[in-house]
PDB file of C-alpha atoms in Angstrom:
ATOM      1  CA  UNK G  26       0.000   0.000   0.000  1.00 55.00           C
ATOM      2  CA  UNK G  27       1.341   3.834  -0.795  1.00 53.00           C
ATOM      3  CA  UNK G  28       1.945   6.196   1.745  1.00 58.00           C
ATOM      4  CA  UNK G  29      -0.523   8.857   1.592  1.00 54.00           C
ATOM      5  CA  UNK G  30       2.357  11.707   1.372  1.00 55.00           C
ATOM      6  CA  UNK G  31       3.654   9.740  -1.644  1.00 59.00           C
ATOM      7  CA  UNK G  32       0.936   9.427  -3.674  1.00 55.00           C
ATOM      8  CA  UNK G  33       1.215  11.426  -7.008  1.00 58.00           C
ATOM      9  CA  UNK G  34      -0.774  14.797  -6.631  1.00 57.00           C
ATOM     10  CA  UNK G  35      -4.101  14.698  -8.152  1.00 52.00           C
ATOM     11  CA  UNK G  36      -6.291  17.758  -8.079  1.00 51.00           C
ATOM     12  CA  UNK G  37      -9.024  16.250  -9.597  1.00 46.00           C
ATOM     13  CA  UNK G  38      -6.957  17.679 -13.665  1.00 49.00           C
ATOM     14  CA  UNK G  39      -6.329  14.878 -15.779  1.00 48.00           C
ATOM     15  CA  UNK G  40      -3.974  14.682 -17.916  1.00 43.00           C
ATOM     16  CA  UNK G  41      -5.331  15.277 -21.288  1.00 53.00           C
ATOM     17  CA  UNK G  42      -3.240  12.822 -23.687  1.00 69.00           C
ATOM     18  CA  UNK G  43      -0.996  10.302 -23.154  1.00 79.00           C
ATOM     19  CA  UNK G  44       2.349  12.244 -23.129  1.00 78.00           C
ATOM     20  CA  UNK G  45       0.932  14.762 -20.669  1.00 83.00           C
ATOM     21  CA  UNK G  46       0.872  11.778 -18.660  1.00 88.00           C
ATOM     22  CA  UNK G  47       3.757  10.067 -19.996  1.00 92.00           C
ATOM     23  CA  UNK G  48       5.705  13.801 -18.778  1.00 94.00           C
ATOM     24  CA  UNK G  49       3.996  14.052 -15.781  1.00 94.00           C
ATOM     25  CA  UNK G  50       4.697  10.203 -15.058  1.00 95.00           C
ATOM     26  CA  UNK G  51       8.623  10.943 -15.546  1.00 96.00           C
ATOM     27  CA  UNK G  52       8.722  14.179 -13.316  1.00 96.00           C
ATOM     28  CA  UNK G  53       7.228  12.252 -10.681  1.00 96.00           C
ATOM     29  CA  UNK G  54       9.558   9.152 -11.202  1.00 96.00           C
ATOM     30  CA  UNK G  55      12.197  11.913 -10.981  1.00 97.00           C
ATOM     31  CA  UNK G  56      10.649  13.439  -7.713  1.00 97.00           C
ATOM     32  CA  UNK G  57      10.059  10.192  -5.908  1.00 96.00           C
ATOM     33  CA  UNK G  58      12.414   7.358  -7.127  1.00 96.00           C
ATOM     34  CA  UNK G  59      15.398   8.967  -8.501  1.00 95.00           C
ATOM     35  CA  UNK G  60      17.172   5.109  -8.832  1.00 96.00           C
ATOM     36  CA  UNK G  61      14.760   3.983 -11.131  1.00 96.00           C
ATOM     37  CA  UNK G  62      14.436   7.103 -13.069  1.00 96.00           C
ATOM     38  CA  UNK G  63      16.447   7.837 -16.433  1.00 96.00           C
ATOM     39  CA  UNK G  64      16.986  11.303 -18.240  1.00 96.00           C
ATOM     40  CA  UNK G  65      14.746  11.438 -21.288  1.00 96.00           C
ATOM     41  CA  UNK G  66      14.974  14.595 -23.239  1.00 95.00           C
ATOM     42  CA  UNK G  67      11.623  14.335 -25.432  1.00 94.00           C
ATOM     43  CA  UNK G  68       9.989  14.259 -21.895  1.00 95.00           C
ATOM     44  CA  UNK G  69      12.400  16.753 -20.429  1.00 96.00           C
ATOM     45  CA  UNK G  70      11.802  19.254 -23.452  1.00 94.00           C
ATOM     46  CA  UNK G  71       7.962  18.510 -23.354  1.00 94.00           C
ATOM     47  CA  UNK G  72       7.793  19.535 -19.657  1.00 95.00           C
ATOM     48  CA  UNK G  73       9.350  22.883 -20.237  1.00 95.00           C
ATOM     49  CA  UNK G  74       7.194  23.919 -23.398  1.00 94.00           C
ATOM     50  CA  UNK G  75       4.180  22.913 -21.817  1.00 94.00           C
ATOM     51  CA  UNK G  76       4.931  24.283 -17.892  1.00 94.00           C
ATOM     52  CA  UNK G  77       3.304  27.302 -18.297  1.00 95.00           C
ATOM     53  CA  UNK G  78      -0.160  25.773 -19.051  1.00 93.00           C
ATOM     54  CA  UNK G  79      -2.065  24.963 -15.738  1.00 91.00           C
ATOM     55  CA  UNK G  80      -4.175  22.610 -17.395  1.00 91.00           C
ATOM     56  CA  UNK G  81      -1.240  20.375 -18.054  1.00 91.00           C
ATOM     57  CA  UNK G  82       1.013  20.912 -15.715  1.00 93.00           C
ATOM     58  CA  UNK G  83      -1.299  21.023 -12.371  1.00 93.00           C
ATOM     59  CA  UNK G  84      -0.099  23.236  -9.478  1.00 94.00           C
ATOM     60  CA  UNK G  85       1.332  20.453  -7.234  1.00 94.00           C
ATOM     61  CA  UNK G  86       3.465  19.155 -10.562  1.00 95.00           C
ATOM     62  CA  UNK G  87       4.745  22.915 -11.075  1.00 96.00           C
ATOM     63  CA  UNK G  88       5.891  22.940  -7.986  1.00 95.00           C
ATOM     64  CA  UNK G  89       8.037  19.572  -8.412  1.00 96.00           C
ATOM     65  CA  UNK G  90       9.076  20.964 -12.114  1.00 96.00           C
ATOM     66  CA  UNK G  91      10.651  23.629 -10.528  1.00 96.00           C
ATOM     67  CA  UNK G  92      12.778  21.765  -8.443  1.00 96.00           C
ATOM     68  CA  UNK G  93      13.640  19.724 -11.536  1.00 97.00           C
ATOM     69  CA  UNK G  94      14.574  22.910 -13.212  1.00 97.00           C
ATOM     70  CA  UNK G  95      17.266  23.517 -10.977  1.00 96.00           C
ATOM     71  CA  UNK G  96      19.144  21.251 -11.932  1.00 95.00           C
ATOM     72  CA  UNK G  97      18.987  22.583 -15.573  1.00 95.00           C
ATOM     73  CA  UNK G  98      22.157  23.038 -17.617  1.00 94.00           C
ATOM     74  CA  UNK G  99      23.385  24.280 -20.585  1.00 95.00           C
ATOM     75  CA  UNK G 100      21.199  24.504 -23.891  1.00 95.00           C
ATOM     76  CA  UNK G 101      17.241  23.243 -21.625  1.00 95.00           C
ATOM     77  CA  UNK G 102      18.256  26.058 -18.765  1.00 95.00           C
ATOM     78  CA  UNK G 103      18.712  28.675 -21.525  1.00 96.00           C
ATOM     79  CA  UNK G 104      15.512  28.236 -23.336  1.00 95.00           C
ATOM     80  CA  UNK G 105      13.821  27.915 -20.720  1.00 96.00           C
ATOM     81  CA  UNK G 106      15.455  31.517 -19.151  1.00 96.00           C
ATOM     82  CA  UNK G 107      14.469  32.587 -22.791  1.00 96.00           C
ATOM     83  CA  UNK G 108      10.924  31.674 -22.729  1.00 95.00           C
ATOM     84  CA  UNK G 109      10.354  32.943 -19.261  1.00 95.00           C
ATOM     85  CA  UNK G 110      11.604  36.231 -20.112  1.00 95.00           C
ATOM     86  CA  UNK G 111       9.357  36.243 -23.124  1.00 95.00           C
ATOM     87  CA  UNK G 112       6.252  35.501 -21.683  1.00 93.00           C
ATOM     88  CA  UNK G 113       6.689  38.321 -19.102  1.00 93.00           C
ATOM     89  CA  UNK G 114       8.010  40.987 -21.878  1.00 92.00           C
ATOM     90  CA  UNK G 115       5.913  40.228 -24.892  1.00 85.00           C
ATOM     91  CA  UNK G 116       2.626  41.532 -24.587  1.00 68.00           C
ATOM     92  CA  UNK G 117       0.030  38.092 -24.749  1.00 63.00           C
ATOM     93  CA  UNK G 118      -1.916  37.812 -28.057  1.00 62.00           C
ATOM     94  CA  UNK G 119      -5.761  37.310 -28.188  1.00 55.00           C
ATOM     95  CA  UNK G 120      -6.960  34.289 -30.522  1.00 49.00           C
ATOM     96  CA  UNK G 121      -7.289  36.568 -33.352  1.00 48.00           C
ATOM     97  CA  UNK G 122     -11.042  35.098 -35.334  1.00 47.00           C
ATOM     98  CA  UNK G 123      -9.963  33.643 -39.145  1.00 49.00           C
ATOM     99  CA  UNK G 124     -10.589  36.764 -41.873  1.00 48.00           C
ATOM    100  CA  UNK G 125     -14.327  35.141 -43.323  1.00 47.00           C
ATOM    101  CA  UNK G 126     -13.560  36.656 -47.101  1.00 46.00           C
ATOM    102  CA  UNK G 127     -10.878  34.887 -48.536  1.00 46.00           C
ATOM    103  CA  UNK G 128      -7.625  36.557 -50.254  1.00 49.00           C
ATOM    104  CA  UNK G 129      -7.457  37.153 -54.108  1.00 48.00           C
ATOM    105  CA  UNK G 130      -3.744  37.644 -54.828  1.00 46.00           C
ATOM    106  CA  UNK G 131      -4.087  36.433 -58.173  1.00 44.00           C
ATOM    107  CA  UNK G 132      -3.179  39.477 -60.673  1.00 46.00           C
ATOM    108  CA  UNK G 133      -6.469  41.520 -62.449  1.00 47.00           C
ATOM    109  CA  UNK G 134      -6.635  40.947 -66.022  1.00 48.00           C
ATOM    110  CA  UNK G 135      -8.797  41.459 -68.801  1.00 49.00           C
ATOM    111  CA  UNK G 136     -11.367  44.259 -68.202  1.00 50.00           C
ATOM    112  CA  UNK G 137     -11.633  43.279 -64.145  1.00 47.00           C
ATOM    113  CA  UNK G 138      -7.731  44.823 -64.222  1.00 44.00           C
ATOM    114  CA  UNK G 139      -9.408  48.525 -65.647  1.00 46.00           C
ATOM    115  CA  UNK G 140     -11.930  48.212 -62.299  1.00 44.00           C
ATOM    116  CA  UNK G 141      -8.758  46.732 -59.863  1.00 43.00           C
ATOM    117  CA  UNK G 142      -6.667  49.628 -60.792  1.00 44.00           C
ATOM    118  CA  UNK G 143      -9.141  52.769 -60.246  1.00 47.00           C
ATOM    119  CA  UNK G 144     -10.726  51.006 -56.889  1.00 44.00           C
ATOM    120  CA  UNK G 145      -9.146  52.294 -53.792  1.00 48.00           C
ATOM    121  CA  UNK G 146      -6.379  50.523 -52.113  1.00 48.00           C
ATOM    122  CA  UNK G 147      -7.484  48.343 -48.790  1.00 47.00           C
ATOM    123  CA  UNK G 148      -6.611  50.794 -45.491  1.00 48.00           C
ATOM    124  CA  UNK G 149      -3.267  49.452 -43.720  1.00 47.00           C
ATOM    125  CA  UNK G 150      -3.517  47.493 -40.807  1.00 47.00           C
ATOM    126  CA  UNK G 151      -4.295  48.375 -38.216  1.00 44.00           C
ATOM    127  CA  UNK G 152      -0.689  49.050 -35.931  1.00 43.00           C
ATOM    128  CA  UNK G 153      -0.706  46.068 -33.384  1.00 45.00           C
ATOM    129  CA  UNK G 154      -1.672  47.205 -29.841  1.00 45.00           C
ATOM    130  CA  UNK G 155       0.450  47.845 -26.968  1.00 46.00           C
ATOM    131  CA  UNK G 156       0.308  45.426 -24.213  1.00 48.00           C
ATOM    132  CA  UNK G 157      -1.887  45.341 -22.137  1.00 46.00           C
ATOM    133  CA  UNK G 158      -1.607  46.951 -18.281  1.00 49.00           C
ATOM    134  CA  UNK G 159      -1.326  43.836 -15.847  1.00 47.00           C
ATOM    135  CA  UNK G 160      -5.057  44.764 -14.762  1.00 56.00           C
ATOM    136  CA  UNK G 161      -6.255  43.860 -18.388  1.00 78.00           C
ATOM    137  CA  UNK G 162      -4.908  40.228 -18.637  1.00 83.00           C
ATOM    138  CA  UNK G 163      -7.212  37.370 -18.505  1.00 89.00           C
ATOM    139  CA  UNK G 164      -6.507  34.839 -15.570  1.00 91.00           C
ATOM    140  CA  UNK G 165      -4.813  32.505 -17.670  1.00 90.00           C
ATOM    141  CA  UNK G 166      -2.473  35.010 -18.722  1.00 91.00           C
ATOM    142  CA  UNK G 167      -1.598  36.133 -15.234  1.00 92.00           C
ATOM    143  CA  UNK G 168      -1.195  32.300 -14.186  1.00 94.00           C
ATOM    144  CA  UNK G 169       1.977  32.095 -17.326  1.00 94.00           C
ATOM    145  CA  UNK G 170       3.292  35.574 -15.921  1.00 94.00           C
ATOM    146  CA  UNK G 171       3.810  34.337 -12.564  1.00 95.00           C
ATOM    147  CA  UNK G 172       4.714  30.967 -13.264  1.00 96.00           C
ATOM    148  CA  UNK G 173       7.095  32.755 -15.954  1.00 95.00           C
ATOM    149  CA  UNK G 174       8.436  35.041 -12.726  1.00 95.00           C
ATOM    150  CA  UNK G 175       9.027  31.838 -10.690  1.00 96.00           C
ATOM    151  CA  UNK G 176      11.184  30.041 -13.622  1.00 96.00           C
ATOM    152  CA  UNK G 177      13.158  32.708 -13.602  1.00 96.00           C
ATOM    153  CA  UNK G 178      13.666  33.056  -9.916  1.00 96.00           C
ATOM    154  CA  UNK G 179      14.301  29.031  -9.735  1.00 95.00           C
ATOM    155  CA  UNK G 180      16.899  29.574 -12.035  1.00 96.00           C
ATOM    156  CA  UNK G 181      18.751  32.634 -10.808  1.00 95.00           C
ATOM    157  CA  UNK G 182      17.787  34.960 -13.397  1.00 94.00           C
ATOM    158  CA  UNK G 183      16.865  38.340 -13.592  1.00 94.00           C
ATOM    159  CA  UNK G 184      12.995  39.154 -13.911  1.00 93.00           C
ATOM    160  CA  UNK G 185      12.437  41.492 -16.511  1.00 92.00           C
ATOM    161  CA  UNK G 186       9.716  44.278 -16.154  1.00 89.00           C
ATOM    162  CA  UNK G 187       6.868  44.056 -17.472  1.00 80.00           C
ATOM    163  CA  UNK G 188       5.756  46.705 -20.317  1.00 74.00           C
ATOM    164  CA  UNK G 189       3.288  48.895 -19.616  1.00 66.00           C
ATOM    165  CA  UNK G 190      -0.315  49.798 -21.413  1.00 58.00           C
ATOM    166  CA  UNK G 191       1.866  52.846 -23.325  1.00 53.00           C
ATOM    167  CA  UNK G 192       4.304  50.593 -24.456  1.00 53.00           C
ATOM    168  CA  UNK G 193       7.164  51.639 -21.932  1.00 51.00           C
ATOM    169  CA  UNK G 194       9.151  49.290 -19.319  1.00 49.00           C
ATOM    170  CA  UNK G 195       7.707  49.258 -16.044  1.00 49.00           C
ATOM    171  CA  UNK G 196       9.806  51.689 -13.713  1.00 43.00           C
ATOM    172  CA  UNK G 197      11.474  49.681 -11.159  1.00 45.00           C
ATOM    173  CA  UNK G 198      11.060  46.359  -9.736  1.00 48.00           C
ATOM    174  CA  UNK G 199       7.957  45.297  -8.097  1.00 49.00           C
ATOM    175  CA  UNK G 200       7.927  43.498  -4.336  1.00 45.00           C
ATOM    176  CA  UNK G 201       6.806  40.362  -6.227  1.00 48.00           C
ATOM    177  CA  UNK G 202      10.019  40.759  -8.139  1.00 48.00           C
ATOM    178  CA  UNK G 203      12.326  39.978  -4.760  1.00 48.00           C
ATOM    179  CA  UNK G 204      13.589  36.944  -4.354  1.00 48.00           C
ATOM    180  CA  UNK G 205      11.789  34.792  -2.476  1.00 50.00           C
ATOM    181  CA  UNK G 206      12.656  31.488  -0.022  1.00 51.00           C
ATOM    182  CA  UNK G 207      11.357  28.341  -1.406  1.00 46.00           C
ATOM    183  CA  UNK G 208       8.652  27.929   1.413  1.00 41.00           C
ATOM    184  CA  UNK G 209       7.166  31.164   0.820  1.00 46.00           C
ATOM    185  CA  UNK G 210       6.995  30.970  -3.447  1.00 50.00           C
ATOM    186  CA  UNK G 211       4.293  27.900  -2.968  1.00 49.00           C
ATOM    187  CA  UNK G 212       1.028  29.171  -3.519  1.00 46.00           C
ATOM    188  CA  UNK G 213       0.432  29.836  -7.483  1.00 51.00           C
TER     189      UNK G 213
END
């Protein structure tokens, strides 16, 4: 019979497809029987793409990945540094709804290309937006933000400000920027 403090976490989130599970399976073989468990890249490299996705990774498994992540060298530990920092400095991108007229970039000929050339040119998009101020992000993209903040604090690395609603860097450093001791940086 299991232990109850070594059962694997379950917070009522499945995983949704098998290597969710298979990843999830091999950070907790890494967590809780490091004799039986062996390195596996494709897993490894899963783990940190998909880390920033609640859904995926639950809470309690985030909180083991980031012990795994210290021990991160070389080539994982600087894309993940890399993707941290990018999900805190780029601004985060609505689903943008699929244009409904399709594109003609065939050339006009014939007596359409008379018509093509005299019809005014299509306005310019629109420029893109700035971010958005911290206040205006959904939930979901204030979980990747913080998770984001915590990568970078697991491994050492400076937290970048975030950009403001007018497009400049945030001043100075926020309280939640400080570094933090590992009991206190639990809650997500």
């Amino acid at each position: 019979m299991v232990k109850k403090s070594e059962r694997k976490p379950n917070k009522g989130k499945k995983p949704t497809s098998r290597n969710d599970d298979a990843a999830l399976s091999y950070l907790w073989t890494w967590y809780k029987d490091r004799a039986s468990w062996k390195f596996n890249k494709v897993k490894q490299a899963y783990l940190l793409e998909k880390l920033y996705d609640d859904k995926l990774v639950p809470k309690a498994y985030f909180k083991i990945l980031r012990k795994y992540m210290k021990g991160l060298q070389g080539a994982a530990r600087d894309r993940a540094i890399q993707d941290a920092t990018k999900v805190i400095t780029q601004p985060q991108e609505p689903e943008a709804p699929a244009s409904a007229a399709p594109t003609d970039s065939s050339p006009a000929t014939g007596a359409g290309a008379a018509v093509a050339e005299t019809s005014p040119a299509p306005a310019p998009a629109a420029p893109a937006a700035p971010a958005p101020a911290d206040d205006k992000l959904t939930p979901t993209d204030e979980l990747k933000i913080k998770r984001a903040r915590r990568v970078l604090r697991t491994l050492g690395a400076p937290i970048p400000p975030r950009p403001t609603a007018s497009g400049e860097d945030a001043a100075a450093p926020t309280a939640t920027d400080a570094p933090k001791k590992e009991d206190e940086d639990d809650e997500e």
